[in-house]
Coordinates of C-alpha atoms in Angstrom, one line a residue:
M1 CA 55.3 -130.0 48.3
Q2 CA 58.1 -132.2 47.0
L3 CA 58.9 -132.4 43.3
Y4 CA 61.4 -134.8 41.8
L5 CA 64.0 -133.4 39.4
P6 CA 65.0 -136.0 36.8
I7 CA 68.4 -134.6 35.7
A8 CA 69.4 -133.3 39.2
D9 CA 68.2 -136.7 40.5
L10 CA 66.8 -135.4 43.8
P11 CA 63.5 -134.1 45.2
V12 CA 63.1 -130.4 46.1
N13 CA 60.4 -128.2 47.6
I14 CA 58.6 -126.6 44.6
F15 CA 57.6 -123.5 46.6
L16 CA 61.2 -123.0 47.8
V17 CA 62.6 -123.1 44.3
L18 CA 59.8 -120.9 43.0
A19 CA 60.5 -118.3 45.7
M20 CA 64.2 -118.5 44.9
G21 CA 63.4 -117.8 41.2
A22 CA 61.2 -114.8 42.0
A23 CA 63.7 -113.3 44.4
V24 CA 66.6 -113.6 42.0
G25 CA 64.4 -112.3 39.2
F26 CA 63.7 -109.3 41.3
V27 CA 67.4 -108.7 41.8
S28 CA 68.0 -109.2 38.1
G29 CA 65.5 -106.6 37.1
M30 CA 66.6 -104.1 39.8
F31 CA 70.3 -104.2 39.0
G32 CA 70.3 -105.1 35.3
I33 CA 72.1 -108.4 35.9
G34 CA 71.3 -112.0 35.1
G35 CA 71.2 -113.1 38.7
G36 CA 73.1 -116.3 38.1
F37 CA 75.8 -115.3 40.6
L38 CA 73.1 -115.6 43.2
M39 CA 71.0 -118.5 41.8
T40 CA 73.7 -121.0 41.1
P41 CA 75.1 -120.9 44.6
L42 CA 71.6 -121.1 46.1
L43 CA 70.9 -124.3 44.1
I44 CA 74.2 -125.8 45.1
F45 CA 73.5 -125.0 48.7
I46 CA 70.2 -127.0 48.5
G47 CA 72.0 -130.1 47.2
I48 CA 72.0 -129.7 43.4
T49 CA 75.3 -130.6 41.8
P50 CA 77.3 -127.6 40.4
A51 CA 77.3 -128.9 36.8
V52 CA 73.5 -129.2 36.7
A53 CA 73.1 -125.9 38.6
V54 CA 75.2 -124.0 36.1
A55 CA 73.5 -125.6 33.0
S56 CA 70.0 -125.2 34.3
V57 CA 70.3 -121.7 35.7
A58 CA 71.3 -120.3 32.2
S59 CA 67.6 -120.7 31.1
H60 CA 66.4 -118.9 34.2
I61 CA 68.8 -116.0 33.5
A62 CA 67.6 -115.8 29.9
A63 CA 64.0 -115.7 31.0
S64 CA 64.6 -113.0 33.7
S65 CA 66.7 -111.0 31.2
F66 CA 64.0 -111.1 28.6
S67 CA 61.4 -109.8 31.0
G68 CA 63.7 -107.0 32.2
A69 CA 65.0 -106.1 28.7
L70 CA 61.4 -105.8 27.4
S71 CA 60.7 -103.3 30.2
Y72 CA 63.8 -101.2 29.3
W73 CA 63.1 -101.4 25.6
R74 CA 59.7 -99.8 26.1
R75 CA 61.5 -96.9 27.8
R76 CA 64.1 -96.7 24.9
A77 CA 66.9 -97.4 27.4
I78 CA 68.7 -99.9 25.1
D79 CA 71.3 -99.1 22.6
P80 CA 70.7 -101.6 19.7
A81 CA 74.0 -101.0 17.9
L82 CA 76.0 -101.4 21.0
A83 CA 74.1 -104.6 21.9
C84 CA 74.8 -106.1 18.5
V85 CA 78.6 -105.5 18.7
L86 CA 78.6 -106.9 22.2
L87 CA 76.8 -110.0 20.9
C88 CA 79.4 -110.6 18.2
G89 CA 81.9 -111.3 21.0
G90 CA 79.3 -112.8 23.4
V91 CA 78.2 -115.7 21.2
T92 CA 81.8 -116.6 20.5
G93 CA 82.8 -116.5 24.2
T94 CA 79.8 -118.6 25.1
A95 CA 80.7 -121.3 22.6
L96 CA 84.3 -121.3 23.9
G97 CA 83.0 -121.4 27.5
V98 CA 80.7 -124.5 26.9
W99 CA 83.6 -126.3 25.3
T100 CA 85.9 -125.6 28.3
F101 CA 83.1 -126.6 30.6
T102 CA 82.9 -130.0 28.8
Q103 CA 86.6 -130.5 29.0
L104 CA 86.8 -129.7 32.7
R105 CA 83.9 -132.1 33.4
A106 CA 85.7 -134.9 31.5
L107 CA 88.8 -134.3 33.6
G108 CA 86.8 -134.4 36.8
Q109 CA 87.8 -130.8 37.8
L110 CA 84.6 -129.0 37.0
D111 CA 83.0 -128.7 40.5
L112 CA 86.3 -127.5 42.0
M113 CA 86.8 -124.9 39.3
I114 CA 83.2 -123.6 39.6
A115 CA 83.6 -123.2 43.4
L116 CA 86.9 -121.5 43.3
S117 CA 85.8 -119.2 40.5
Y118 CA 82.8 -118.0 42.5
V119 CA 84.9 -117.3 45.6
V120 CA 87.6 -115.4 43.8
L121 CA 85.4 -113.5 41.3
L122 CA 82.5 -112.6 43.7
T123 CA 84.7 -111.4 46.6
T124 CA 86.9 -109.4 44.3
V125 CA 84.2 -107.7 42.2
G126 CA 81.9 -107.3 45.3
S127 CA 84.7 -105.6 47.3
L128 CA 85.5 -103.2 44.4
M129 CA 81.9 -102.3 43.7
F130 CA 81.0 -101.8 47.4
S131 CA 84.0 -99.5 48.1
E132 CA 83.3 -97.5 44.9
G133 CA 79.6 -97.2 45.7
L134 CA 80.4 -96.1 49.3
R135 CA 82.8 -93.4 48.1
A136 CA 80.2 -92.2 45.6
L137 CA 77.5 -92.1 48.3
M138 CA 79.8 -90.1 50.7
R139 CA 80.6 -87.6 48.0
T140 CA 76.9 -87.1 47.3
R141 CA 76.1 -86.5 51.0
R142 CA 79.0 -84.0 51.3
G143 CA 77.8 -82.2 48.2
A144 CA 81.2 -82.8 46.5
V145 CA 81.5 -82.7 42.8
P146 CA 82.1 -86.2 41.3
P147 CA 85.4 -86.6 39.5
R148 CA 85.2 -85.8 35.9
R149 CA 85.4 -88.7 33.5
T150 CA 88.2 -88.4 31.1
H151 CA 88.9 -90.5 28.0
N152 CA 91.5 -93.3 28.4
W153 CA 93.7 -95.2 26.0
I154 CA 90.7 -97.4 24.9
H155 CA 89.1 -94.4 23.2
G156 CA 92.2 -94.1 21.0
L157 CA 91.8 -97.5 19.4
P158 CA 90.9 -97.8 15.7
L159 CA 87.8 -99.2 14.1
K160 CA 85.6 -96.7 15.8
M161 CA 81.8 -96.7 15.5
R162 CA 79.2 -94.2 16.5
F163 CA 76.6 -95.5 18.9
K164 CA 73.8 -93.0 18.6
R165 CA 71.5 -94.0 21.4
S166 CA 74.4 -93.9 23.9
K167 CA 75.9 -90.8 22.3
I168 CA 79.5 -92.2 22.2
Y169 CA 82.1 -92.7 19.5
L170 CA 84.1 -95.8 20.4
S171 CA 86.3 -98.6 18.9
V172 CA 84.5 -101.9 18.4
I173 CA 87.6 -103.8 19.5
P174 CA 87.2 -103.4 23.3
V175 CA 83.4 -103.9 23.0
V176 CA 83.9 -107.3 21.2
I177 CA 86.5 -108.4 23.7
V178 CA 84.2 -107.5 26.6
G179 CA 81.5 -109.6 25.0
I180 CA 83.8 -112.6 24.6
V181 CA 84.9 -112.4 28.3
I182 CA 81.3 -112.1 29.6
G183 CA 80.1 -115.0 27.4
F184 CA 82.9 -117.2 28.4
I185 CA 82.5 -116.6 32.1
G186 CA 78.7 -117.0 31.9
A187 CA 79.0 -120.4 30.2
I188 CA 81.5 -121.7 32.8
M189 CA 79.9 -120.3 36.0
G190 CA 76.2 -120.1 35.1
I191 CA 76.1 -116.3 35.5
G192 CA 74.8 -113.6 33.1
G193 CA 77.9 -111.5 33.8
G194 CA 75.9 -108.3 34.2
F195 CA 77.5 -107.4 37.5
I196 CA 80.8 -107.4 35.7
L197 CA 79.6 -105.9 32.4
V198 CA 77.8 -102.9 33.9
P199 CA 80.8 -101.5 35.8
I200 CA 83.1 -102.1 32.7
M201 CA 80.7 -100.3 30.4
I202 CA 80.3 -97.4 32.8
Y203 CA 83.9 -96.8 34.0
L204 CA 86.0 -98.2 31.2
L205 CA 83.9 -97.7 28.0
R206 CA 82.2 -94.6 29.3
V207 CA 78.7 -95.7 28.3
P208 CA 76.0 -93.5 29.9
T209 CA 74.1 -95.1 32.8
S210 CA 70.8 -94.5 31.0
T211 CA 71.5 -97.2 28.4
V212 CA 73.9 -99.5 30.3
I213 CA 71.4 -101.7 32.2
G214 CA 69.0 -102.4 29.3
T215 CA 71.9 -103.1 26.9
S216 CA 73.6 -105.5 29.3
M217 CA 70.3 -107.4 29.6
V218 CA 70.2 -107.9 25.8
L219 CA 73.7 -109.5 25.9
T220 CA 72.7 -111.6 28.9
L221 CA 69.5 -112.8 27.2
V222 CA 71.1 -114.0 24.0
T223 CA 74.3 -115.5 25.5
M224 CA 72.4 -117.4 28.2
L225 CA 69.9 -118.7 25.7
F226 CA 72.7 -119.9 23.5
A227 CA 74.5 -121.4 26.5
T228 CA 71.3 -123.3 27.5
L229 CA 71.0 -124.8 24.0
L230 CA 74.7 -125.8 23.9
H231 CA 74.6 -127.3 27.4
A232 CA 71.5 -129.3 26.6
V233 CA 72.9 -130.7 23.3
T234 CA 76.6 -131.3 24.4
N235 CA 76.4 -132.1 28.1
H236 CA 72.7 -133.1 28.7
L237 CA 72.7 -131.3 32.0
V238 CA 69.8 -129.0 31.7
D239 CA 67.0 -130.0 34.1
A240 CA 63.9 -128.8 32.2
V241 CA 61.7 -129.2 35.3
L242 CA 64.0 -127.1 37.4
A243 CA 64.5 -124.6 34.7
L244 CA 60.7 -124.2 34.2
I245 CA 60.1 -123.5 37.9
L246 CA 62.9 -121.0 38.0
M247 CA 61.7 -119.2 34.8
V248 CA 58.2 -118.8 36.2
G249 CA 59.5 -117.1 39.3
G250 CA 62.2 -115.2 37.5
V251 CA 59.9 -113.5 34.9
T252 CA 57.5 -112.4 37.6
G253 CA 60.2 -111.0 39.9
A254 CA 62.1 -109.2 37.2
Q255 CA 59.1 -107.0 36.3
F256 CA 58.9 -105.7 39.9
G257 CA 62.6 -105.4 40.1
A258 CA 62.9 -103.2 37.0
R259 CA 60.3 -100.8 38.5
A260 CA 62.1 -100.7 41.8
G261 CA 65.4 -100.0 40.2
Q262 CA 64.1 -96.8 38.6
K263 CA 63.3 -95.4 42.0
I264 CA 66.8 -95.9 43.6
R265 CA 69.7 -93.6 42.9
G266 CA 72.7 -94.9 40.9
E267 CA 75.3 -94.8 43.7
Q268 CA 72.8 -96.5 46.1
L269 CA 72.3 -99.3 43.5
R270 CA 76.0 -99.8 43.1
L271 CA 76.5 -100.0 46.9
L272 CA 73.7 -102.5 47.3
L273 CA 74.9 -104.6 44.4
G274 CA 78.5 -104.6 45.7
L275 CA 77.3 -105.7 49.2
L276 CA 75.1 -108.5 47.7
I277 CA 77.9 -109.8 45.5
L278 CA 80.4 -109.7 48.3
S279 CA 78.0 -111.5 50.7
V280 CA 77.5 -114.4 48.3
G281 CA 81.2 -114.7 47.7
V282 CA 82.0 -114.9 51.4
R283 CA 79.1 -117.3 52.0
F284 CA 80.4 -119.6 49.2
A285 CA 84.0 -119.4 50.7
I286 CA 82.6 -120.4 54.1
E287 CA 80.8 -123.4 52.7
L288 CA 83.9 -124.4 50.7
V289 CA 86.1 -124.4 53.8
I290 CA 83.8 -125.7 56.5
R291 CA 81.5 -128.1 54.6
P292 CA 83.0 -129.0 51.2
E293 CA 81.0 -132.2 51.1
D294 CA 77.9 -130.1 50.7
L295 CA 79.3 -128.6 47.5
F296 CA 80.8 -131.7 45.9
T297 CA 78.9 -135.0 45.6
I298 CA 80.7 -138.2 44.6
R299 CA 77.8 -139.6 42.7
E300 CA 77.7 -139.3 38.9
L301 CA 74.5 -138.5 37.1
G302 CA 72.6 -141.5 36.0
V303 CA 74.6 -143.9 38.2
S304 CA 73.2 -145.2 41.4
G305 CA 75.0 -146.6 44.5

């Protein structure tokens, strides 16, 4: 069944897009991530321009994150204080990211920047997460004691605040900076940034795993909702029809994903997530090298011929 997308300016199979939304929503709920790193490339692969894909996917990420965050909130697996501090930086970073997005689009460099950013970021982060997850899994099978986590220089910074739910005493400076970076990247690339945020919170900020996923979803929810509004107002690239289909599938899939994530061990989750991120990065690189014409279209929105 074909459905015409007014902003993307092309017909798509509604069941294919719905299935994509559900699958990415499932991944979002399982790993505590927005899923944009997977959804944006998928939309580009089926012919939607990178600019429209990035702007429209933000709403899908917000919907999936809301569904997943609600599930974690019920289990008291969210640190409200930590989420608020992250959002102070996240909202600022999102606004800066949308402004940069607009400037790059005006210069005609947006599509290339999105493609290169995906290749570099996904392959790097995916490789690191996959190798770390594999080492953790091997340690578990050998019965080895995991290395003890020690405080680093970040924990010596001033302006400390006690986050009771996570049971940590930490400076707000690195937390705000992390929020800015995640918000900026999310607005530029159409990703929630959870696959970057979760490792940073666990290994750098020493936030307990029990509150990391739920808290990251709160940041993803608010920043992506803000990004959607800014993209709609400033760039007029949000395809409401596409976003609605993706949201319906995403909300449904996220609920099942959150339940599945509770049944898989932490090191296995990190290994699977690293492999998934790396696979998408490699696939994007192959498309960019072999068939660049499929990623970049020469037509402008609203102009025929």
